[in-house]
Short mmCIF file of C-alpha atoms in Angstrom, two decimals:
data_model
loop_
_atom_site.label_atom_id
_atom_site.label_comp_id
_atom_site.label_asym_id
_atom_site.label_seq_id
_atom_site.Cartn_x
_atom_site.Cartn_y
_atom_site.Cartn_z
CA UNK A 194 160.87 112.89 54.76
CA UNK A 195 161.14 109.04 54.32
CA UNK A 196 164.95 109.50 55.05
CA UNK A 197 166.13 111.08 58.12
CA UNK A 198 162.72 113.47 58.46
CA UNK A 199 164.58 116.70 58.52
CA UNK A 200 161.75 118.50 57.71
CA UNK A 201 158.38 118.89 59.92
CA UNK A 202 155.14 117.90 58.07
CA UNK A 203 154.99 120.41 55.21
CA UNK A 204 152.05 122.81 55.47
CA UNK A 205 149.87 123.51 52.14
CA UNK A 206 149.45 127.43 50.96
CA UNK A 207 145.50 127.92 52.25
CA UNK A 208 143.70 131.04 51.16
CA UNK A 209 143.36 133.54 54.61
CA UNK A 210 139.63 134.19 55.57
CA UNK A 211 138.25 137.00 56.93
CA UNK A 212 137.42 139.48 53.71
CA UNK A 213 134.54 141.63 53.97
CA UNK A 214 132.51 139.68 50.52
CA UNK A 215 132.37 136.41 50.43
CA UNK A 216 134.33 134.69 47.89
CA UNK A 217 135.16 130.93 46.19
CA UNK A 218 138.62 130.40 45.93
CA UNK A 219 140.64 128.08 43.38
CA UNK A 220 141.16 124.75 45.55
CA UNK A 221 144.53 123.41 47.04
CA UNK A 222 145.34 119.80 47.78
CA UNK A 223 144.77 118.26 50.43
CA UNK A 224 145.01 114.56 52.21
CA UNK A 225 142.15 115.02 54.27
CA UNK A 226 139.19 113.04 54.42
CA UNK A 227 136.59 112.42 57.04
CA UNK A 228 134.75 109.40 57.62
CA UNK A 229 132.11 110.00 54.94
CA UNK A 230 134.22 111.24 51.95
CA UNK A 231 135.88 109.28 49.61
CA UNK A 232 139.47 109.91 47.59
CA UNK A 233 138.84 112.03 44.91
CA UNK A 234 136.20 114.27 46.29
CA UNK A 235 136.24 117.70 46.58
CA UNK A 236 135.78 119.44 49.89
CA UNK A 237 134.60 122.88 50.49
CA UNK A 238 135.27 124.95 53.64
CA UNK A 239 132.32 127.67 54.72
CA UNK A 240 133.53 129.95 57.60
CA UNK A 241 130.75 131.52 59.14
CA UNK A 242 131.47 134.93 60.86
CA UNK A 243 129.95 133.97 64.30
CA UNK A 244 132.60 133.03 67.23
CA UNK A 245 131.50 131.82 70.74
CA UNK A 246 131.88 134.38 73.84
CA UNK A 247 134.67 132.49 76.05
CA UNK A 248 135.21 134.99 78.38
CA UNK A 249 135.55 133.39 81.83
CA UNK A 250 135.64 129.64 81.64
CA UNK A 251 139.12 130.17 82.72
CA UNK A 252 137.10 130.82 86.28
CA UNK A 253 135.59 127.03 86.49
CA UNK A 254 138.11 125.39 88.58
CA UNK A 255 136.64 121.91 87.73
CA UNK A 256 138.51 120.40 84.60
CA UNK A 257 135.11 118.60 83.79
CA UNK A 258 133.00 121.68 83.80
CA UNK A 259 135.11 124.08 82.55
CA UNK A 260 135.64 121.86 79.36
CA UNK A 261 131.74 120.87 79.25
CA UNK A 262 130.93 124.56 79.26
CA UNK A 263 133.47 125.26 76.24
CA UNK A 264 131.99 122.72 74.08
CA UNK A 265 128.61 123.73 75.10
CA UNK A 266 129.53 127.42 74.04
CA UNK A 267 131.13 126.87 70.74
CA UNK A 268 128.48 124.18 70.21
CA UNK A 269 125.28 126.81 71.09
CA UNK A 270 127.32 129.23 68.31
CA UNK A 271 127.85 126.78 65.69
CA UNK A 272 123.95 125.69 66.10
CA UNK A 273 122.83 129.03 65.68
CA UNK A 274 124.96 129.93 62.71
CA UNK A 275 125.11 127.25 60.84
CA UNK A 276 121.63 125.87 60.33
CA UNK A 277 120.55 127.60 57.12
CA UNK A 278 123.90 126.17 55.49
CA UNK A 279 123.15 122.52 56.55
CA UNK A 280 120.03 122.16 55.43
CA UNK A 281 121.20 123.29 51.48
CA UNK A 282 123.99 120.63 52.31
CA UNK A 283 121.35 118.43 53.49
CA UNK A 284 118.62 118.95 50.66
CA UNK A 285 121.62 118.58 48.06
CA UNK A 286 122.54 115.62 49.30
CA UNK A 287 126.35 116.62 49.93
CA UNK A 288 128.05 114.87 53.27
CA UNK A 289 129.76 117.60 55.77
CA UNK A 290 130.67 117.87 58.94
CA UNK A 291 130.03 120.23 61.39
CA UNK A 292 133.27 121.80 62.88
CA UNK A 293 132.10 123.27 66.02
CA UNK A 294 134.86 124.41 67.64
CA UNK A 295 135.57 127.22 64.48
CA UNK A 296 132.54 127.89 63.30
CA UNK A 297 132.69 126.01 60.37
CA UNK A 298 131.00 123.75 58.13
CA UNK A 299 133.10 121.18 55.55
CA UNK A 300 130.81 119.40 52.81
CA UNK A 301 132.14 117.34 49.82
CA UNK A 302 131.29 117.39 46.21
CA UNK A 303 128.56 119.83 44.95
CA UNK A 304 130.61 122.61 43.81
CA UNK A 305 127.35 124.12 43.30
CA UNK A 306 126.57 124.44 46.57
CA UNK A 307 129.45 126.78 47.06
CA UNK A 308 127.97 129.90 45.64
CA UNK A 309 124.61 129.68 47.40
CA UNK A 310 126.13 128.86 50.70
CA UNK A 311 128.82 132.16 50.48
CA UNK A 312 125.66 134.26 49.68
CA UNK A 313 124.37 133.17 53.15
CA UNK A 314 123.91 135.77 55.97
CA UNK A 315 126.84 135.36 58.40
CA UNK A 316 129.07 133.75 56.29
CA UNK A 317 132.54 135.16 55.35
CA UNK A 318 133.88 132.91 53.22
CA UNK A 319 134.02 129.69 50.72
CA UNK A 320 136.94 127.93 49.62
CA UNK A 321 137.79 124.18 48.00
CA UNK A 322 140.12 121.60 49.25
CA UNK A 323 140.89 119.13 46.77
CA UNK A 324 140.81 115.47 48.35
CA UNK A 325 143.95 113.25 46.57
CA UNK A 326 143.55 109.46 45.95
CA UNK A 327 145.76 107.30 47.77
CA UNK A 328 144.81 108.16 51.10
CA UNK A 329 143.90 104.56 51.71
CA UNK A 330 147.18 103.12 50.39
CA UNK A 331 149.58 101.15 53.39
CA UNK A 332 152.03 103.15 54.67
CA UNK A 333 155.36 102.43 53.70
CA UNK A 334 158.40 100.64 56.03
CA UNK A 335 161.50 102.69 57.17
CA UNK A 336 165.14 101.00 56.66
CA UNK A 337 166.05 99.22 60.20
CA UNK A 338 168.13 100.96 62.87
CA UNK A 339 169.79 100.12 65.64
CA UNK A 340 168.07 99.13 69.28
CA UNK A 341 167.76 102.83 71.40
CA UNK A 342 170.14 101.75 74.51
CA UNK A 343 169.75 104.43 77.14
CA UNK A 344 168.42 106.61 74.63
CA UNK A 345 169.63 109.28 72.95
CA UNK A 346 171.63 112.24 73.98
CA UNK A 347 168.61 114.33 74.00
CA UNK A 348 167.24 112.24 77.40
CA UNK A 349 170.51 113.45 79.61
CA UNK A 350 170.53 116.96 78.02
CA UNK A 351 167.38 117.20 79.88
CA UNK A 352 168.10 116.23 82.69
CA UNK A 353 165.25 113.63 82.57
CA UNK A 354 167.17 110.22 84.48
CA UNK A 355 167.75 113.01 87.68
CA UNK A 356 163.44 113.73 87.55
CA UNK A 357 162.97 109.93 86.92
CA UNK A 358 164.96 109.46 90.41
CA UNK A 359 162.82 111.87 91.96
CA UNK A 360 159.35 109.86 90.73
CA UNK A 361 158.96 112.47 87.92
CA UNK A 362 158.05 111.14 85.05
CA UNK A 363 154.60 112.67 83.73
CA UNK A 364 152.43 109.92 85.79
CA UNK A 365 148.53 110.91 85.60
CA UNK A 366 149.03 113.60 82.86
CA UNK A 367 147.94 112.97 79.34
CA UNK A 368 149.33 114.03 75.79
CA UNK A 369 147.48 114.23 72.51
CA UNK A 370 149.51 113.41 69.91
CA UNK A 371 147.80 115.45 66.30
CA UNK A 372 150.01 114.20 63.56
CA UNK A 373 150.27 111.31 61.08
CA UNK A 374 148.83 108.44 63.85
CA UNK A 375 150.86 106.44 66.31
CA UNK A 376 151.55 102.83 66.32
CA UNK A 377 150.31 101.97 69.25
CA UNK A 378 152.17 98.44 69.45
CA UNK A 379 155.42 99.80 69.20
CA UNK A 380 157.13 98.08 72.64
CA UNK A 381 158.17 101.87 73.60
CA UNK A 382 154.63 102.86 73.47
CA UNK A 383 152.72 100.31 73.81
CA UNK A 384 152.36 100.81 77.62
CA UNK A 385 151.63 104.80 77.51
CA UNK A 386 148.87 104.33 75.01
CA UNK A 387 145.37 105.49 77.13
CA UNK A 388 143.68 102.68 75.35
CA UNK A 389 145.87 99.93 76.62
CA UNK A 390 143.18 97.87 77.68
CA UNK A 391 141.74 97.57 74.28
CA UNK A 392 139.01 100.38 74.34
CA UNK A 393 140.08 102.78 71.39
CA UNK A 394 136.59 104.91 72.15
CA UNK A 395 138.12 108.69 73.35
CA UNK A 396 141.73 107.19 72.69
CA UNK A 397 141.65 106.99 69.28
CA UNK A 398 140.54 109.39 65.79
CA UNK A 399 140.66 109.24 62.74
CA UNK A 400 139.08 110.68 59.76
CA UNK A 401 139.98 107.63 57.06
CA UNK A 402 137.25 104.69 57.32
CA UNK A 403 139.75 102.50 56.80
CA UNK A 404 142.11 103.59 60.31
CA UNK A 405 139.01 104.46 62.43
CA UNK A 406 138.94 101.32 64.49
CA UNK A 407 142.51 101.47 66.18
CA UNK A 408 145.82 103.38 66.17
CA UNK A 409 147.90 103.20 63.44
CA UNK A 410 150.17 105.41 61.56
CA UNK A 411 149.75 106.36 58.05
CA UNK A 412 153.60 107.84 57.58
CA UNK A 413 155.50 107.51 60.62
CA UNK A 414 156.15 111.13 61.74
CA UNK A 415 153.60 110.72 64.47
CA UNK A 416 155.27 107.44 66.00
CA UNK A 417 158.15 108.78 66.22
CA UNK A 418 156.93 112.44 67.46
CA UNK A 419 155.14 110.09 70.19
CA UNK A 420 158.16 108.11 71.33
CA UNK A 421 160.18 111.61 72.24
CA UNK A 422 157.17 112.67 74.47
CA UNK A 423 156.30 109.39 76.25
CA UNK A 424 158.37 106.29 74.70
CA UNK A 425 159.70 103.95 77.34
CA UNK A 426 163.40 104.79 77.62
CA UNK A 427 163.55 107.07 74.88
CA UNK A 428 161.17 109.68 75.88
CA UNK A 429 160.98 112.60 78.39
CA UNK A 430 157.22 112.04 80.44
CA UNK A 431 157.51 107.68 80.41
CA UNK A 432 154.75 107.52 82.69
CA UNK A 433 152.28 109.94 81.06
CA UNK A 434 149.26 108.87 78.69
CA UNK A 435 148.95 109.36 75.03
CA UNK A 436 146.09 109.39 72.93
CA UNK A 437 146.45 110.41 68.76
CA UNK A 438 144.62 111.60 65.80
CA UNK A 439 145.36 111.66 61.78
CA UNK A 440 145.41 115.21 60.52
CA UNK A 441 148.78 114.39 58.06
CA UNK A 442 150.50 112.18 55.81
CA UNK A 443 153.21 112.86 54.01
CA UNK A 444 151.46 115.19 51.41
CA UNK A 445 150.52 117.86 54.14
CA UNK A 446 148.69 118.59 57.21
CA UNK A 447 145.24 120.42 55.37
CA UNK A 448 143.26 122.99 57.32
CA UNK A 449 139.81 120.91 57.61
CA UNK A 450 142.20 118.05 58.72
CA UNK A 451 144.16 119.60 62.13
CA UNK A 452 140.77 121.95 62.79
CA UNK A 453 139.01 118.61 63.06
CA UNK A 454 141.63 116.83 64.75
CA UNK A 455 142.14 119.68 67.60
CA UNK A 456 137.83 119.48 67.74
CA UNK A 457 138.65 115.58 68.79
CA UNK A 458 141.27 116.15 71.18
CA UNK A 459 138.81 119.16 73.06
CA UNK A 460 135.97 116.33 73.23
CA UNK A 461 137.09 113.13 72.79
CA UNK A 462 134.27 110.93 71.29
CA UNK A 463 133.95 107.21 70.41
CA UNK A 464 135.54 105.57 67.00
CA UNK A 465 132.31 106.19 65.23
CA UNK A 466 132.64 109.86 66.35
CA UNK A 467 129.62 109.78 68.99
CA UNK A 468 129.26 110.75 72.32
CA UNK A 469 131.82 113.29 72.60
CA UNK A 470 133.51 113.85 76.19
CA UNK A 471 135.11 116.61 76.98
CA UNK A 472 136.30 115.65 80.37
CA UNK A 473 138.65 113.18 78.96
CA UNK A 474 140.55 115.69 77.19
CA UNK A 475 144.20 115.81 77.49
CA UNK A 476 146.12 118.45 79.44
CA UNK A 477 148.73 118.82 76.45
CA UNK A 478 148.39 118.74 72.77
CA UNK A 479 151.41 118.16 70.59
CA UNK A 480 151.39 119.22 66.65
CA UNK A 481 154.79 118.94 65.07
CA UNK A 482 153.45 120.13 62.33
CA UNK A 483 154.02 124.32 60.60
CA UNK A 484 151.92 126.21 58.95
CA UNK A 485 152.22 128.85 56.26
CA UNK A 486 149.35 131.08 57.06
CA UNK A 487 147.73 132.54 60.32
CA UNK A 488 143.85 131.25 59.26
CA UNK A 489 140.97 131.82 60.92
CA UNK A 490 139.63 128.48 61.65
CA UNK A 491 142.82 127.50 63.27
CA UNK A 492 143.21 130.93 65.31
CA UNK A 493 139.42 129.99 67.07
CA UNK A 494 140.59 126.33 67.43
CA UNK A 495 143.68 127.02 69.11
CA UNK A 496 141.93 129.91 71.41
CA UNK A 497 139.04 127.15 72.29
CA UNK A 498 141.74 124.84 73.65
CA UNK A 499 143.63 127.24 75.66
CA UNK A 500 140.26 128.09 77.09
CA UNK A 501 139.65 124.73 78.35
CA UNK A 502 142.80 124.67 79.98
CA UNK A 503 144.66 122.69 77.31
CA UNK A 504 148.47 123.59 76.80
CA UNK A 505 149.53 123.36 72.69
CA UNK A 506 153.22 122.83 71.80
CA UNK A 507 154.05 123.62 68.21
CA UNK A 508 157.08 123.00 66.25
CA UNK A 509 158.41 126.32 65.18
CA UNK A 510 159.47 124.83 61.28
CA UNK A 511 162.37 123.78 59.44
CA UNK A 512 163.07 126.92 57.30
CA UNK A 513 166.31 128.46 58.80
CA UNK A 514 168.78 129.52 58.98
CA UNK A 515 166.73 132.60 57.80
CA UNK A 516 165.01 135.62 59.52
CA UNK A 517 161.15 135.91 59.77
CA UNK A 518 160.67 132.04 59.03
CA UNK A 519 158.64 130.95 61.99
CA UNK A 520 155.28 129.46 61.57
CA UNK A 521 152.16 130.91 62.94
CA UNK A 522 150.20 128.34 65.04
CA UNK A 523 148.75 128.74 68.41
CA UNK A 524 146.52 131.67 69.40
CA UNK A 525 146.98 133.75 72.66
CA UNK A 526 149.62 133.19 75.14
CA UNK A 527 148.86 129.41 76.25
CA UNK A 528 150.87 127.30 73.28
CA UNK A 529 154.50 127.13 73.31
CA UNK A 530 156.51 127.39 69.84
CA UNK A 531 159.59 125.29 69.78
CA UNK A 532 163.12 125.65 68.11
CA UNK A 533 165.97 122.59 67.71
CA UNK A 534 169.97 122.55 68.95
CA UNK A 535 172.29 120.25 68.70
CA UNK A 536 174.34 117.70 70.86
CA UNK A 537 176.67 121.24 71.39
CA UNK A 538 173.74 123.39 72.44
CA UNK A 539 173.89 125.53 69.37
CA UNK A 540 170.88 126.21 66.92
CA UNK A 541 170.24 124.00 64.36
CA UNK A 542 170.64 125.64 60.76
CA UNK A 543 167.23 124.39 60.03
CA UNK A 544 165.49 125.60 62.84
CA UNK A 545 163.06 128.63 62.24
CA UNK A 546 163.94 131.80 63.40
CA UNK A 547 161.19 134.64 64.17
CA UNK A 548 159.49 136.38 64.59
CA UNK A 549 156.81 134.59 62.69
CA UNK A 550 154.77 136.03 59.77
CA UNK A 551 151.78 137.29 62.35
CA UNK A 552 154.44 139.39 64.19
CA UNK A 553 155.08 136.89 67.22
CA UNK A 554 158.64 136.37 68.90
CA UNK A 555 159.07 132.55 67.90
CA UNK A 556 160.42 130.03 69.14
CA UNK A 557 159.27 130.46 72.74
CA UNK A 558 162.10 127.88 73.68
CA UNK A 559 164.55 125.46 71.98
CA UNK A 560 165.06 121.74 72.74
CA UNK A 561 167.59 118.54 71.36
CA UNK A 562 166.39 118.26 67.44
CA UNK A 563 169.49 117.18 66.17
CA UNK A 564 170.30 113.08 65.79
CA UNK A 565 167.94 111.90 68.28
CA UNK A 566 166.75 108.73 68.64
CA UNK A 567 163.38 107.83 68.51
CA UNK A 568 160.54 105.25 67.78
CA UNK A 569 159.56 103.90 63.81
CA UNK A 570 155.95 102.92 62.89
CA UNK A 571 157.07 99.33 62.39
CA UNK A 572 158.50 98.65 65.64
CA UNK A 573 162.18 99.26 65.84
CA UNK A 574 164.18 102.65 66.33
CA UNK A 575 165.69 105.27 64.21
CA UNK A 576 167.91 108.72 64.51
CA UNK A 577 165.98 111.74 63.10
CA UNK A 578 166.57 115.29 63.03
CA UNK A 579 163.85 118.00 63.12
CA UNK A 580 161.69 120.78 65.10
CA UNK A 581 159.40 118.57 64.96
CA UNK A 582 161.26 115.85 67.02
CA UNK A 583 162.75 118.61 69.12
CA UNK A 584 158.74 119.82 70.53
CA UNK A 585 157.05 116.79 72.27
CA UNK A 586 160.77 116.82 74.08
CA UNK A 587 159.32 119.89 75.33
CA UNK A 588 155.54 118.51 76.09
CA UNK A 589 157.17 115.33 77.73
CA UNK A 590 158.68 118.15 80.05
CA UNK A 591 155.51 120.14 80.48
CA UNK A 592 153.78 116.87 81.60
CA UNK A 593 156.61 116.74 84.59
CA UNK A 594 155.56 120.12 85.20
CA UNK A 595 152.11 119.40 86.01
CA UNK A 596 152.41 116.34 87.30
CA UNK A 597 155.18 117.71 89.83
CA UNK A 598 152.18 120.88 90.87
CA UNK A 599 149.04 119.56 89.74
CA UNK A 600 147.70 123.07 90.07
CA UNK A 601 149.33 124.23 87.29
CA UNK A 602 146.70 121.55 85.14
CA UNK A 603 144.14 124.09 83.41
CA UNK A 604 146.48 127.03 83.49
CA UNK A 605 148.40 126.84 79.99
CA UNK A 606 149.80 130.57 80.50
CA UNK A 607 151.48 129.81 83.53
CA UNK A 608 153.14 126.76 82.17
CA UNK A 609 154.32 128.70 78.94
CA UNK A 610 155.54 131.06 81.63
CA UNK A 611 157.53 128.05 83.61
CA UNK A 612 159.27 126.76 80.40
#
């Protein structure tokens, strides 16, 4: 990954969820941790069987409604189901968070705890994540390349300096980045950053203490996922916003870690994770990141975003040339999976083919992937090569899309449609 990033952020093997008796599973690793936990810890993911009646929200026309009446929803559901399992967190003394937008409940240490809490009514399942040390180590340089010019290839493929003539370049549309973090001071992105001004409150989250107080990327995969979407000069949307979370490093992209992440990006809250607000969500979330499994949590996540009116782009994976190699993400009709080609318009070997493991056609579409240039997390510019470089190519070009017919903004299946 270090080298030329020709794969996408590797996804972990997570048990599914779902089975009729509760169970504890034998724990995975992880490189999650959330603002409480420390390296080394244990975490333990409780799904509870409860999911929030959406039906209709796609019927509030006002962005900052519809989303406050999502939250409010999943919120009401997670209240309801989840009290009895808090309060054993609580009198054990085990720190957990409350993720909301799935229904489920993450607590660290106490393996004890696990047993008692699966026996709960309403729960379906108990497993362990395994929390590595390290997570607070600095992240590591990349090798220096070359300044970006006119950009790559990839820019002209898409037609993008032809939009940027017409005034079409993602203005007053905003993209979530969920990946490894984003430099924020990077001269290509400095300017797109939503927190520009110095306020990191609804811009900025991450789980690790030691990041929570400004952008910064723990690996570089986000940086330079960021500077294809909305880098000055090397990206597709220029003028559109970007605000990031961790969920990855270079170890993996963990369940409790993008489920939290995608919980941020529906209700942005402050660095110290207060005062969530929905209405400052973005209109497109970016993962460049695959998953092996189609779980639960992330199925309810990725149907509570669409609900609010959010469009998800997903990398389809690095596993080609192969058949039925596709990874499961988004839920529902209102995320776009996305394939990579090359400067000759022809599929790159590594690009996933479908359909994916949950039966779905994948990719949706295909975009540049191959040798494109793009942004480093310490300021200067590399080439890379991945599905994961070839997607926020794609949400740069949604963001024209909606800025070009605003009315298209809270209607994720039509824009799917469209591209």
């Amino acid at each position: 990954m270090r080298a030329r990033w020709l794969v996408a952020v590797p996804a972990l093997l997570l048990v599914a969820c779902g089975q009729s008796t509760p169970t504890i599973d034998s724990g995975v690793r992880t490189d999650y941790s959330s603002a409480t936990l420390a390296p080394g810890d244990d975490l333990f993911v409780v799904q509870f069987d409860a999911e929030a009646d959406l039906a209709g929200v796609e019927d509030i026309k006002d962005w900052d409604e519809r989303g406050r009446e999502v939250v409010r929803r999943l919120q009401e559901t997670a209240n309801a189901s989840q009290g009895p399992a808090i309060a054993a967190a609580t009198a054990a003394n085990a720190r957990f968070v409350s993720l909301w937008i799935s229904n489920t409940l993450v607590f660290a240490g106490h393996p004890e705890l696990g047993p008692e809490l699966a026996a709960l009514p309403g729960v379906t399942k108990v497993w362990q994540e395994a929390v590595p040390t390290g997570l607070d180590d600095p992240p590591f340089e990349s090798p220096p390349f070359p300044e970006p010019g006119d950009g790559g290839w990839e820019v002209a493929a898409l037609g993008v300096p032809e939009l940027q003539k017409q005034g079409l370049d993602g203005s007053g549309i905003t993209i979530g980045i969920i990946d490894t973090g984003v430099s924020s001071t990077h001269e290509s992105l400095s300017s797109g950053y939503r927190g520009r001004d110095g306020n990191h409150d609804y811009n900025w989250f991450s789980p690790l203490r030691a990041f929570k107080d400004e952008p910064v990327d723990i690996a570089g995969h986000g940086t330079a996922v960021a500077g294809l979407a909305v880098g000055d000069v090397i990206g597709v949307a220029t003028g559109a916003d970007w605000i990031a979370s961790i969920a990855c490093s270079e170890g993996g992209c963990p369940l409790s870690g993008v489920v939290h992440s995608m919980q941020w990006m529906l209700a942005p809250t402050t660095v110290d994770q207060t005062d969530p607000k929905p209405e400052l969500r973005p209109e497109i979330i970016n993962s460049s990141w695959v998953r092996s499994q189609d779980d639960e949590p992330m199925k309810r996540a990725s149907r509570a975003l669409a609900a609010s009116g959010i469009l998800q782009v997903y990398a389809a994976g690095n596993d080609g040339p192969g058949c039925e190699t596709a990874s499961p993400a988004g839920e529902g009709d209102s995320f776009v999976s996305v394939g990579s080609v090359n400067q000759d318009m022809q599929l790159s070997d590594f690009s996933s083919r479908g359909p994916a493991n949950d039966g779905r056609v994948a990719p949706d579409v295909v975009a540049p992937g191959e040798r494109v240039v793009t942004a480093t997390m310490d300021g200067i510019y590399q080439e890379i090569s991945g599905t994961s470089f070839a997607a926020p190519l794609v949400a740069g070009v949604a963001a024209i899309v909606l800025q070009a017919n605003p009315d298209l903004i809270g209607e994720p299946d039509d824009v799917t449609k469209i591209l």
